[in-house]
mmCIF file of C-alpha atoms in Angstrom:
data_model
loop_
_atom_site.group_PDB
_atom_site.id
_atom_site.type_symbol
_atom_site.label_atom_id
_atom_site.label_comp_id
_atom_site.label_asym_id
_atom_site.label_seq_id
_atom_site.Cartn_x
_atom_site.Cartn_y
_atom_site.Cartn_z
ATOM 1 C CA UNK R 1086 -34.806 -17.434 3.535
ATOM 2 C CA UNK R 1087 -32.251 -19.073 6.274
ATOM 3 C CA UNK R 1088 -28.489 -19.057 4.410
ATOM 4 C CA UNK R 1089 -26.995 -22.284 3.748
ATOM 5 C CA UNK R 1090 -24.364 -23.554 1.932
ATOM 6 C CA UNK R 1091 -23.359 -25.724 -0.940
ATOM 7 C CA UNK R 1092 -20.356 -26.457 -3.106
ATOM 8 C CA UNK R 1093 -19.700 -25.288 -6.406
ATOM 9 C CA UNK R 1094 -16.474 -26.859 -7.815
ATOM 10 C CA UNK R 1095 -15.219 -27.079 -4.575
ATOM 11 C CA UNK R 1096 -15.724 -23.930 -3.148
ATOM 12 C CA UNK R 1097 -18.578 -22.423 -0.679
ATOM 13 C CA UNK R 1098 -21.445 -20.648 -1.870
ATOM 14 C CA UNK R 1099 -24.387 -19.556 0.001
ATOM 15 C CA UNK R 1100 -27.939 -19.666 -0.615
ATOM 16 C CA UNK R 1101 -29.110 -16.621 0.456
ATOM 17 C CA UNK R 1102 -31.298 -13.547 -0.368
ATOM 18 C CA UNK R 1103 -30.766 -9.413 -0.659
ATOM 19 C CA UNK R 1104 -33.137 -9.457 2.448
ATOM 20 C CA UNK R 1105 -31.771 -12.240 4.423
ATOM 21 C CA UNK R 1106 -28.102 -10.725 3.765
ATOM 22 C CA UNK R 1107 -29.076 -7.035 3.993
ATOM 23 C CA UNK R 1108 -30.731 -7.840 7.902
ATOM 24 C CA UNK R 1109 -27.889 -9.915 9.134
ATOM 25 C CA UNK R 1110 -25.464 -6.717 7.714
ATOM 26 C CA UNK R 1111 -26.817 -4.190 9.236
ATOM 27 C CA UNK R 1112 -27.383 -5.868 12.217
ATOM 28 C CA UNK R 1113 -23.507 -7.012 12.357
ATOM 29 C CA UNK R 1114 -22.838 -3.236 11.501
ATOM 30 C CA UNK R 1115 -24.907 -1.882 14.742
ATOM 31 C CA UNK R 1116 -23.098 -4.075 17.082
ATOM 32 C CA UNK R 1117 -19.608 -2.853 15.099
ATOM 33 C CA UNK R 1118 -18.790 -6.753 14.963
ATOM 34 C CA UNK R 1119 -15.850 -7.424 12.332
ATOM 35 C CA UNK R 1120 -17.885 -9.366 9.391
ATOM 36 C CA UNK R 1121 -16.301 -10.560 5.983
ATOM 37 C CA UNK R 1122 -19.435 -10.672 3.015
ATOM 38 C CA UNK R 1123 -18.087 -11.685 -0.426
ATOM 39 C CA UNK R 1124 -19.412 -11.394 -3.536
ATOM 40 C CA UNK R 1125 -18.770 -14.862 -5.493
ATOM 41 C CA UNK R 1126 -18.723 -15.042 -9.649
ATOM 42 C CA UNK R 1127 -17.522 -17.439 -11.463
ATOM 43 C CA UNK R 1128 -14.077 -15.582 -11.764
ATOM 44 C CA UNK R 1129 -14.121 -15.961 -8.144
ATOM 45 C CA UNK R 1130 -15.124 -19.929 -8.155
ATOM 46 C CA UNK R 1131 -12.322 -20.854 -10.168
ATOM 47 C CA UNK R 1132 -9.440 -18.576 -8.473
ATOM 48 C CA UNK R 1133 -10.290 -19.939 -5.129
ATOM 49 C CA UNK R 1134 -10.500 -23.717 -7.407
ATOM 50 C CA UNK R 1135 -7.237 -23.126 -8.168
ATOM 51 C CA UNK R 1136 -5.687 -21.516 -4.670
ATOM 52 C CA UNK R 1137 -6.354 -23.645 -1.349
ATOM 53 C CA UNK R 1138 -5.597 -20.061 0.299
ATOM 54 C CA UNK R 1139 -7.727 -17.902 -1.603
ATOM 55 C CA UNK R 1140 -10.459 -20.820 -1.015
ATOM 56 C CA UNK R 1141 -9.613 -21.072 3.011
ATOM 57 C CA UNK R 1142 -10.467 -17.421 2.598
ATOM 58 C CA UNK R 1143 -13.703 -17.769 1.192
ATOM 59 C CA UNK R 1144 -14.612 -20.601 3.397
ATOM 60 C CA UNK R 1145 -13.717 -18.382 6.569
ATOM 61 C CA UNK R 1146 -16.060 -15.294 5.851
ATOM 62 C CA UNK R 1147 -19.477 -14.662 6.797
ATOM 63 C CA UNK R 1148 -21.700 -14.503 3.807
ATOM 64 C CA UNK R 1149 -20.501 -15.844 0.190
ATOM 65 C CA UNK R 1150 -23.346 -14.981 -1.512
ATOM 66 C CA UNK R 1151 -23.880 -15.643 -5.402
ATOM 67 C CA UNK R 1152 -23.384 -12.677 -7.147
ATOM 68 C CA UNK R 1153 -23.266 -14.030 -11.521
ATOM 69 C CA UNK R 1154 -26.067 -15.882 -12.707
ATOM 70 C CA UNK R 1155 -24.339 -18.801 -13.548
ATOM 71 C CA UNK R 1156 -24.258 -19.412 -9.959
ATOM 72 C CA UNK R 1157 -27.586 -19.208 -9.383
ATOM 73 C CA UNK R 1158 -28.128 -21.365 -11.928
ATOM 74 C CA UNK R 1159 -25.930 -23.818 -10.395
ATOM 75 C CA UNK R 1160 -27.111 -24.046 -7.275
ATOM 76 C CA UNK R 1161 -30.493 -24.736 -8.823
ATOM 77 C CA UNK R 1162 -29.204 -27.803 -10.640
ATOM 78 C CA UNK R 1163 -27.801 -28.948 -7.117
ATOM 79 C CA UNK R 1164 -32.024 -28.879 -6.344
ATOM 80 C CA UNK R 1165 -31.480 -25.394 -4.554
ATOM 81 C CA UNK R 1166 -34.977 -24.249 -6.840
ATOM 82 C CA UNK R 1167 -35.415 -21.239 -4.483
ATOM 83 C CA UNK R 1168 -31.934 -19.606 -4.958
ATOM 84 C CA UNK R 1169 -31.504 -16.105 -6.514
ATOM 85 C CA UNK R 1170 -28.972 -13.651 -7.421
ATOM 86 C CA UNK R 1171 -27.335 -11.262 -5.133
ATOM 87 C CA UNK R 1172 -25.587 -8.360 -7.366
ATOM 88 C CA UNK R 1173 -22.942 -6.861 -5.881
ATOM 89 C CA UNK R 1174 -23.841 -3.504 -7.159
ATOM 90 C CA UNK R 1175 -27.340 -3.624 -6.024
ATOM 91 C CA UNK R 1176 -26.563 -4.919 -2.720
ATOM 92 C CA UNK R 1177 -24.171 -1.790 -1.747
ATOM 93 C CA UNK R 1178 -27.566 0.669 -3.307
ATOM 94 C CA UNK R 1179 -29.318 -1.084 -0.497
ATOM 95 C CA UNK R 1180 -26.442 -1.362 2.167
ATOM 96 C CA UNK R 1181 -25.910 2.215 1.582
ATOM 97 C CA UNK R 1182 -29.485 2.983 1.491
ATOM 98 C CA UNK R 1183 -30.382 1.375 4.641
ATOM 99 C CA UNK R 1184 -26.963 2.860 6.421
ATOM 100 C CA UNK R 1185 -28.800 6.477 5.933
ATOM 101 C CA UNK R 1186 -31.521 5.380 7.462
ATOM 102 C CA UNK R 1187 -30.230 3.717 9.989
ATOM 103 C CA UNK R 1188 -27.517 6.590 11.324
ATOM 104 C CA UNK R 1189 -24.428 3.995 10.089
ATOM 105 C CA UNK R 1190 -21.334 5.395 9.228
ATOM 106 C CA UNK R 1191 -19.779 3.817 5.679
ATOM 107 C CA UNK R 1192 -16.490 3.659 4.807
ATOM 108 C CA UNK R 1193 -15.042 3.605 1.220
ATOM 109 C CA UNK R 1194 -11.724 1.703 0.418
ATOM 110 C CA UNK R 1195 -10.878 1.210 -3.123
ATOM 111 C CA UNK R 1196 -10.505 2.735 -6.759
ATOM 112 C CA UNK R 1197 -8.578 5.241 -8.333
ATOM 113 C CA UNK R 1198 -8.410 9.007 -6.329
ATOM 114 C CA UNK R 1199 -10.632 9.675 -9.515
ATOM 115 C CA UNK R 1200 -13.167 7.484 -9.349
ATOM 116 C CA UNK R 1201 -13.882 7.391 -5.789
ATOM 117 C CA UNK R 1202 -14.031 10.935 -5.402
ATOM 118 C CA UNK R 1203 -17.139 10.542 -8.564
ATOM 119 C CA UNK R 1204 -18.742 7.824 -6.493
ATOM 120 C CA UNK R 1205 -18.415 9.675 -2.940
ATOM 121 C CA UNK R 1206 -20.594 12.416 -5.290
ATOM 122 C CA UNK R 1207 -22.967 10.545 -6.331
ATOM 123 C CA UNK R 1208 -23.403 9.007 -2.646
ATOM 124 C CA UNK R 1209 -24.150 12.424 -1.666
ATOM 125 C CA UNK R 1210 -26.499 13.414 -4.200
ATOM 126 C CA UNK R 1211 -28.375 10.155 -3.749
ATOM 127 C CA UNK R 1212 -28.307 10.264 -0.071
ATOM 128 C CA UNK R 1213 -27.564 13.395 1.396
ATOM 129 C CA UNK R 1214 -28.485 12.195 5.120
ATOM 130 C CA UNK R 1215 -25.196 9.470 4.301
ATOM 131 C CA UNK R 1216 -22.516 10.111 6.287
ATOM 132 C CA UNK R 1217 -18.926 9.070 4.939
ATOM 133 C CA UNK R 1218 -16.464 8.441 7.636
ATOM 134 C CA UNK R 1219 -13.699 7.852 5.747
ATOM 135 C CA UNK R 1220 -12.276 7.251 1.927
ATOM 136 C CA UNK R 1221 -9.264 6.228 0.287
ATOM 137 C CA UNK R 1222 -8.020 4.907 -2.864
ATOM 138 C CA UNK R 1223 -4.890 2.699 -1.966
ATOM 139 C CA UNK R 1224 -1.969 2.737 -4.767
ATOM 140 C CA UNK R 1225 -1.942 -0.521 -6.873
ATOM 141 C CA UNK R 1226 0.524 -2.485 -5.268
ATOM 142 C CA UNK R 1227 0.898 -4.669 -2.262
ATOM 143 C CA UNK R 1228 0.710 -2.624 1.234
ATOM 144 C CA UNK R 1229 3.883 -2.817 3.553
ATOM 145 C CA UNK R 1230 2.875 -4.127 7.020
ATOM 146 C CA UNK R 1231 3.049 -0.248 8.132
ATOM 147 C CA UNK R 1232 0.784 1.244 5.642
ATOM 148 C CA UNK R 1233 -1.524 -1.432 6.111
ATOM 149 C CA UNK R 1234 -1.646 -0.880 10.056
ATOM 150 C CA UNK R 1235 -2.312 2.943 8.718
ATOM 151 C CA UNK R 1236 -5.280 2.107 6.999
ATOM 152 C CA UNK R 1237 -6.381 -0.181 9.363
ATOM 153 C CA UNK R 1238 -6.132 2.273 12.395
ATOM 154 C CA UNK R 1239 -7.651 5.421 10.517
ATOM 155 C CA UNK R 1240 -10.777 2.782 9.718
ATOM 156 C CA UNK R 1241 -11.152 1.790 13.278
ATOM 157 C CA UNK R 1242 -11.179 4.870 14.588
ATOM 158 C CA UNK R 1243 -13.816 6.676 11.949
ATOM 159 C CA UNK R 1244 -16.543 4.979 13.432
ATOM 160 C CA UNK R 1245 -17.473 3.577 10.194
ATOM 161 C CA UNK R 1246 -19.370 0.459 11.020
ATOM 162 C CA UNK R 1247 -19.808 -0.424 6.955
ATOM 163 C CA UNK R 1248 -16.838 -0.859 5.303
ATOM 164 C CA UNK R 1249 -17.361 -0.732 1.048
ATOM 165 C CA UNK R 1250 -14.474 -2.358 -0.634
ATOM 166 C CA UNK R 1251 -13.429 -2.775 -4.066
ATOM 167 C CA UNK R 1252 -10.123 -3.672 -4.840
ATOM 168 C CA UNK R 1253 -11.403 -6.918 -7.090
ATOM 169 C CA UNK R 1254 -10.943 -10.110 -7.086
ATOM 170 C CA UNK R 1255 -8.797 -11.810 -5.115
ATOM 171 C CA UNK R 1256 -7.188 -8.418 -3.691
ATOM 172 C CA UNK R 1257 -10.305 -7.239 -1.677
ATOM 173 C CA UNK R 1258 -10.669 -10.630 -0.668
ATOM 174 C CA UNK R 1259 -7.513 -11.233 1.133
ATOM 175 C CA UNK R 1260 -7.485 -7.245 2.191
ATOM 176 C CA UNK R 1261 -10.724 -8.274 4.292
ATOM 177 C CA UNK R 1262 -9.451 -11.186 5.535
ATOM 178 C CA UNK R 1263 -6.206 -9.040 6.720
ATOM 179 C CA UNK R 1264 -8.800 -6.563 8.402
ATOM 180 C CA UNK R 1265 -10.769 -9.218 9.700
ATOM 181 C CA UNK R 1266 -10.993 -9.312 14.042
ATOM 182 C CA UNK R 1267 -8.629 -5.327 13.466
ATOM 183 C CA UNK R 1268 -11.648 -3.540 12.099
ATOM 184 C CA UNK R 1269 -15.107 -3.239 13.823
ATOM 185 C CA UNK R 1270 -17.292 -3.202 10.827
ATOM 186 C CA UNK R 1271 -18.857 -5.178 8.463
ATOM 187 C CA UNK R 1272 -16.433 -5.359 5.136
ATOM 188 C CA UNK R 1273 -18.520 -5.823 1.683
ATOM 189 C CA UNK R 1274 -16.013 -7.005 -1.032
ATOM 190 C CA UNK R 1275 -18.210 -5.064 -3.922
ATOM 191 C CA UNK R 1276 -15.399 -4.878 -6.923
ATOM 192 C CA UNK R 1277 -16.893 -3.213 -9.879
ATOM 193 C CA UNK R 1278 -19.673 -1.370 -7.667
ATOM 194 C CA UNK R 1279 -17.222 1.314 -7.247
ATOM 195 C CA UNK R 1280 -16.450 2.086 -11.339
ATOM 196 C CA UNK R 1281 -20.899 1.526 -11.835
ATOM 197 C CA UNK R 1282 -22.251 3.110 -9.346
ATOM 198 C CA UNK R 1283 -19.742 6.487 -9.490
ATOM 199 C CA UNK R 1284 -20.572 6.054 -13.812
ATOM 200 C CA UNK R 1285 -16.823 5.750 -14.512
ATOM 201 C CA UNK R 1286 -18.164 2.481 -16.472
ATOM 202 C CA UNK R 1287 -21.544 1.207 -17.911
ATOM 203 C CA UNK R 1288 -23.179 -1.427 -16.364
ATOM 204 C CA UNK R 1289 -24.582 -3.840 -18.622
ATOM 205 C CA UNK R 1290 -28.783 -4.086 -19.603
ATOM 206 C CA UNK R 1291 -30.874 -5.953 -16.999
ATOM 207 C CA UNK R 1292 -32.108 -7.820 -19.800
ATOM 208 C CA UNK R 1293 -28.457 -9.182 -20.427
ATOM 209 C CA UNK R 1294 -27.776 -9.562 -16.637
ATOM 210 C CA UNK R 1295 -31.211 -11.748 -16.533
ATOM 211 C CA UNK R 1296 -29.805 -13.990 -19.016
ATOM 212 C CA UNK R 1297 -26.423 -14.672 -17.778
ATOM 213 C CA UNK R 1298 -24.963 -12.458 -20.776
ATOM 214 C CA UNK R 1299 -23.334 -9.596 -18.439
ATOM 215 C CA UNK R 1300 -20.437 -10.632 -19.001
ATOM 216 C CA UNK R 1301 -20.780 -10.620 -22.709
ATOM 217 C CA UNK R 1302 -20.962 -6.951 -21.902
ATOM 218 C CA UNK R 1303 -18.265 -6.387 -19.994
ATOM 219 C CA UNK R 1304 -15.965 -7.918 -22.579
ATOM 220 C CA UNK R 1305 -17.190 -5.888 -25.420
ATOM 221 C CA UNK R 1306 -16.558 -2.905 -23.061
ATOM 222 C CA UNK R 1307 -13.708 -3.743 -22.109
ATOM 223 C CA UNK R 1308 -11.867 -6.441 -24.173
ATOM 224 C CA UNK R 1309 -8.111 -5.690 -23.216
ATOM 225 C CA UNK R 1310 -8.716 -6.018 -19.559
ATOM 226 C CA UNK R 1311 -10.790 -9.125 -19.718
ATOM 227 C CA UNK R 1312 -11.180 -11.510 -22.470
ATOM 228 C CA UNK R 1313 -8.012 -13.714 -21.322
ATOM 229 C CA UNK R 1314 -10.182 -14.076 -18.120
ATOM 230 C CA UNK R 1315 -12.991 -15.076 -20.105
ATOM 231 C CA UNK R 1316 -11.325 -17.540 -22.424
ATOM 232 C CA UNK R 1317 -9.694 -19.264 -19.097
ATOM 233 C CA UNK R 1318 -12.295 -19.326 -16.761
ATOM 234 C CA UNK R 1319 -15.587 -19.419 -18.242
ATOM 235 C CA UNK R 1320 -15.079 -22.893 -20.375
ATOM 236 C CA UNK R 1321 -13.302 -24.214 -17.186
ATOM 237 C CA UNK R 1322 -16.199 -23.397 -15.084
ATOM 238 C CA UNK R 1323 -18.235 -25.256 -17.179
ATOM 239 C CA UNK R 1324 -16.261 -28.316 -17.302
ATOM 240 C CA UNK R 1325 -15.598 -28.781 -13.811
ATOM 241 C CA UNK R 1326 -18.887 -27.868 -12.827
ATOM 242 C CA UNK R 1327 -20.400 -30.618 -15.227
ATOM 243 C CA UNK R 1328 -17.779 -33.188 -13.558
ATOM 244 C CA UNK R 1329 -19.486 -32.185 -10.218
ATOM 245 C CA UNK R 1330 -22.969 -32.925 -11.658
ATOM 246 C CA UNK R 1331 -22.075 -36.593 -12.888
ATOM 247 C CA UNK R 1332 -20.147 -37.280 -9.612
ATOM 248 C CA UNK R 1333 -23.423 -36.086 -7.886
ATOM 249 C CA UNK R 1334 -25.754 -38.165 -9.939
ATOM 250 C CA UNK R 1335 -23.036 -41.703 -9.876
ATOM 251 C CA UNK R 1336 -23.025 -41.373 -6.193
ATOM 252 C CA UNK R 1337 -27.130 -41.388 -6.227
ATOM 253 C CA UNK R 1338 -27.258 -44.604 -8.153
ATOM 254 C CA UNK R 1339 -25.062 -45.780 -6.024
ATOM 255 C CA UNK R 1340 -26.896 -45.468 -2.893
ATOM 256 C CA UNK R 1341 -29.411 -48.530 -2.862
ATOM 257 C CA UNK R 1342 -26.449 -50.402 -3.808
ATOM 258 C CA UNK R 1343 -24.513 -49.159 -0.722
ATOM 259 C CA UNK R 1344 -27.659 -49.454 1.463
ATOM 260 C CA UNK R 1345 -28.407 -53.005 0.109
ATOM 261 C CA UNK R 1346 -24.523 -54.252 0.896
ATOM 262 C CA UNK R 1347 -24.494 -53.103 4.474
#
């Protein structure tokens, strides 16, 4: 599949494929080129909706690639019929994967001290051959220009040419974009990944993900951190997304018209 773009609600999102994105990563990562690849849901569609900077953001990376079903389903009403899902979570099992194999050096940036120490575990049992350059959990709080250069240094100079990130949305989004042209790697804005794939959380059935029902899931699991979310930005989504459609479909009836006048 060659990526392209479309809109949805204003904001990029690509049309692209696990294969398509996993060969242009890994190539990026082999020539230690500095590479933004986002993640986009519809909690990320509406932020960036609502935030010209956060969008400029998205707009400025390498791959947005659509990572909730209701995207995919979007971009197949916008006549994209080939599109597909790219799950952040699956994605870094391949990217991770396919940096074994390759001899590519990840790097982890993210989660609690906790957590990533259970997912830098479970990278080893899973692939022992893996090597880890470098890990840290930053505190939860925004970096002075210092600490940041820290980070950013200690990065650079483990090698890693894969850099897994997941601070969430919009925080590993803008952390990547603060990296971007300083670090030599390719930076995967994963969120969640880190919490499913080290088992600190449950990911939700296949069957639900399928169905655009994850996150039905992740509410009921937990309903604290995210049902405000929910209540805000799914409905929204929907709305403004619909708006789209009938602008989409006046401006096609209009056409002949135009055509006709000139």
């Amino acid at each position: 599949m060659t990526p392209h773009s479309r809109e949805i609600c204003g904001v990029r999102v690509d049309v692209t494929g696990y294969d398509a994105a996993l060969e242009r990563t890994i190539a990026w990562a082999h020539r230690r080129e500095s590479r933004v690849v986002c993640f986009s849901t519809v909690h990320m569609i509406m932020e960036a909706h609502d935030s010209p900077e956060y969008n400029a953001i998205l707009r400025s990376a390498d791959i947005v690639a659509p990572d909730g079903m209701p995207l995919v389903w979007a971009l197949r009403l916008l006549r994209e019929r080939g599109a597909t899902r790219v799950y952040g979570p699956d994605f870094t099992r391949y990217a991770v994967a396919a940096a074994e194999r390759e001899r590519i050096p990840i790097a982890l940036y993210g989660g609690t001290p906790a957590s990533l120490q259970k997912l830098i575990r479970a990278f080893e049992r899973r692939h022992p051959n893996l090597e880890i350059a470098y890990a840290f959990a930053p505190p939860f709080r925004r970096l002075t220009p210092d600490e940041l250069e820290i980070q950013v240094a200690a990065i650079r100079d483990s090698g890693a040419g894969i850099v897994l990130v997941g601070l969430g949305c919009p925080k590993q989004e803008q952390w990547m974009a603060e990296g971007r042209c300083r670090i030599p790697a390719v930076m995967l804005g994963v969120g969640a990944a880190f919490d499913f794939l080290s088992g600190v959380k449950p990911q939700a059935p296949r069957w639900m993900m399928n169905i655009g029902l994850e996150w039905m899931f992740r509410l009921a699991t937990e309903p604290r951190r995210l049902w405000l979310r929910y209540l805000r930005q799914n409905p929204r989504f929907v709305i403004h997304f619909v708006r789209q459609l009938l602008a989409g479909a006046s401006r096609t009836s209009n056409t002949p018209d135009e055509i006709r006048l000139k």
